[in-house]
Amino acid sequence: MNQKGSANIILVVVIVVLLGAVGYLALTKKSEPITEQPAPTPVSNVPISDPSQAPTPIPSSNPVGVETFSSQKLGVTFNYLKSQGSPVIEDGDKIYVGGKDGQWVQEFSKNSDDDLKAAIRKKFLVGISEQDCPVVDRTSDMENIATAEIKFGFQITDLGDPRIEASPCPEGYRATNGIRYFWMDKSHPDKFFFFSIGQYAILAEPAQTGGGEKTWQETFEVTE
């Protein structure tokens, strides 16, 4: 066979190989599985609320018109009728109910080992005899509450009695014809209080048929 014939044979072989390779690639590409792409998740423009950030309503058990006053500084709380006891003003160691011309309560510190009467004598009656200004227990309906008042050392029959003005008993804290008394919660023996009420009541609940409503000082509690 001459050289021209050999070249033609080689060319035919190359063409056949190329055609086979192209056919194989075409069949392989056609047989590849088509992977389905997932559709994108739609994004909502509506904000999602976080339940933990929602304010929790605090239910009130007070009747309509009744407010609760709490003092973090003095560690006390009490209820009062808003129509009678507003405004409530805290000023230093005093809380005024019904404004500064109204009723008030004052806090004092004491030795935890002293009972109420001993604490009163140490605070107000140093150097004053028991005969001149006796400290007298008041009746309390609660076992853990002690109450007392500073009396005159004589029987008062006339408010014009000159002995009243001359008395060494501390004015503003001694008994009068209105309601005044010292008060202590035995569960908190490091403090005691003085209530100046006068001759009228500020209620802690709506008026009831037949009376018997609690006053604000009757709901008074020491919280700390």
XYZ file of C-alpha atoms in Angstrom:
224
model
C 0.000 0.000 0.000
C 1.312 3.417 -0.946
C 1.690 6.343 1.440
C -1.460 8.114 0.182
C -3.623 5.118 0.971
C -2.174 4.851 4.476
C -2.895 8.517 5.171
C -6.513 8.119 4.125
C -6.964 5.147 6.446
C -5.501 7.077 9.410
C -7.780 10.059 8.671
C -10.842 7.821 8.612
C -9.864 6.256 11.953
C -9.393 9.682 13.570
C -12.769 10.876 12.293
C -14.488 7.739 13.640
C -12.846 8.193 17.068
C -13.890 11.846 17.217
C -17.462 11.070 16.249
C -17.599 8.344 18.914
C -16.318 10.695 21.578
C -18.827 13.402 20.633
C -21.665 10.873 20.685
C -20.627 9.586 24.127
C -20.531 13.062 25.616
C -23.938 13.860 24.150
C -25.487 10.708 25.615
C -23.881 11.310 29.049
C -25.196 14.887 29.269
C -28.654 13.796 28.219
C -28.804 11.053 30.849
C -27.809 13.346 33.824
C -30.746 13.767 36.295
C -32.224 17.244 36.505
C -32.042 18.592 40.076
C -35.070 20.722 40.901
C -34.097 23.945 42.683
C -36.284 24.817 45.713
C -38.454 27.879 45.378
C -37.313 30.838 47.542
C -39.191 31.306 50.811
C -41.331 34.456 50.656
C -40.314 37.111 53.200
C -43.183 38.776 55.051
C -43.023 42.509 55.783
C -45.335 42.109 58.797
C -43.303 42.351 62.067
C -43.486 39.325 64.337
C -44.346 40.239 67.916
C -42.266 38.853 70.776
C -44.602 37.667 73.580
C -41.825 38.190 76.147
C -41.794 41.921 75.387
C -45.515 42.436 75.839
C -46.450 44.169 79.120
C -48.089 41.911 81.649
C -51.196 43.548 83.108
C -51.188 43.677 86.902
C -54.688 43.006 88.220
C -55.890 45.233 91.041
C -58.011 43.769 93.816
C -58.926 47.197 95.182
C -62.541 48.359 94.985
C -63.290 51.289 92.700
C -61.943 54.522 94.159
C -59.482 52.839 96.533
C -55.766 53.527 96.070
C -52.751 51.766 97.574
C -49.786 53.838 98.716
C -46.408 52.155 99.181
C -43.207 53.765 100.422
C -39.996 51.993 99.485
C -38.008 54.384 101.685
C -40.018 53.784 104.875
C -41.037 50.233 103.967
C -44.779 50.655 104.552
C -48.039 50.373 102.636
C -51.711 51.253 103.187
C -54.989 51.798 101.349
C -57.112 54.941 101.243
C -60.159 56.329 99.490
C -58.881 58.621 96.753
C -61.807 61.003 97.239
C -60.843 61.530 100.899
C -57.117 60.867 101.192
C -55.611 62.628 98.178
C -53.005 63.877 97.963
C -50.686 61.517 99.818
C -47.336 63.245 100.368
C -44.139 61.591 101.583
C -41.720 64.059 103.166
C -38.690 62.696 105.005
C -39.830 60.341 107.757
C -43.482 61.442 107.460
C -46.369 60.506 105.186
C -49.291 62.948 104.982
C -52.721 61.650 103.991
C -55.099 64.286 102.641
C -52.358 66.885 102.190
C -50.012 68.462 104.729
C -52.959 69.872 106.666
C -54.437 66.387 106.994
C -53.529 63.265 108.913
C -50.000 61.900 109.081
C -47.770 59.067 110.236
C -44.115 59.343 111.253
C -41.449 56.653 111.494
C -38.815 56.330 114.246
C -35.965 53.867 114.698
C -35.539 51.959 117.961
C -33.477 49.345 119.733
C -34.908 45.962 118.752
C -34.693 44.807 122.375
C -36.921 47.635 123.654
C -40.674 47.279 123.805
C -42.822 50.128 122.498
C -43.199 51.924 125.839
C -39.447 51.859 126.491
C -38.764 53.195 122.985
C -41.213 56.080 123.520
C -39.596 57.047 126.817
C -36.101 56.996 125.283
C -37.186 59.104 122.311
C -39.516 61.674 123.910
C -39.382 61.533 127.703
C -35.743 61.496 128.778
C -35.515 63.289 132.132
C -39.317 63.431 132.495
C -40.886 61.397 135.273
C -43.453 58.679 134.721
C -45.782 60.571 137.082
C -45.703 63.702 134.897
C -46.089 61.933 131.544
C -47.098 58.272 131.823
C -46.940 56.038 128.738
C -50.143 54.007 128.612
C -50.929 50.923 126.529
C -53.844 51.130 124.110
C -56.039 48.210 123.163
C -55.028 46.447 119.945
C -57.108 43.869 118.099
C -53.988 42.286 116.590
C -51.578 40.188 118.633
C -48.474 41.302 116.737
C -49.340 45.021 117.005
C -48.530 47.147 120.074
C -50.003 50.630 120.563
C -49.497 53.222 123.288
C -49.933 56.933 123.998
C -48.364 59.632 126.148
C -50.878 60.833 128.717
C -50.862 63.814 131.060
C -50.070 63.114 134.697
C -53.418 64.549 135.751
C -57.065 64.207 134.797
C -58.203 66.786 132.257
C -61.691 68.167 132.808
C -61.178 71.558 131.203
C -59.170 72.233 128.028
C -58.326 75.611 129.514
C -56.542 74.017 132.461
C -53.216 75.927 132.835
C -51.433 72.668 133.706
C -51.786 71.573 130.072
C -49.599 74.382 128.782
C -47.096 73.906 131.601
C -46.848 70.139 131.087
C -43.435 68.716 130.063
C -45.178 66.123 127.870
C -44.065 66.728 124.240
C -46.580 68.847 122.355
C -47.633 67.220 119.108
C -47.114 63.705 120.488
C -49.099 63.743 123.733
C -52.727 62.631 123.888
C -55.422 65.167 122.999
C -59.163 65.067 122.469
C -58.403 63.726 118.975
C -56.820 60.418 117.979
C -53.053 60.199 118.481
C -51.028 57.122 119.289
C -47.764 55.243 118.840
C -47.757 51.964 116.910
C -45.323 49.074 116.457
C -45.347 45.844 114.466
C -43.590 43.269 116.662
C -42.371 41.510 113.515
C -40.263 44.621 112.784
C -38.899 45.563 116.227
C -36.294 48.024 114.921
C -38.861 50.762 114.226
C -42.076 52.309 115.522
C -44.558 54.894 114.263
C -46.708 57.769 115.474
C -50.169 58.426 114.025
C -51.791 61.864 114.194
C -55.405 61.368 113.112
C -57.527 64.034 114.774
C -61.301 63.893 115.012
C -62.309 62.702 111.547
C -61.807 59.550 109.511
C -60.215 58.937 106.135
C -61.589 55.616 104.959
C -59.743 52.811 103.215
C -62.838 51.384 101.517
C -66.163 52.616 100.141
C -68.867 53.473 102.658
C -71.111 50.572 103.652
C -74.633 50.431 104.942
C -74.418 50.335 108.709
C -70.824 51.611 108.809
C -67.875 49.547 110.010
C -65.523 50.602 107.215
C -61.785 50.400 107.762
C -59.763 53.603 107.981
C -56.455 54.032 106.187
C -54.424 53.564 109.379
C -56.181 50.239 109.996
C -54.717 48.934 106.716
C -51.219 50.209 107.552
C -48.536 47.512 107.225
C -44.755 47.378 107.533
C -43.280 45.603 104.520
C -39.564 45.725 105.316
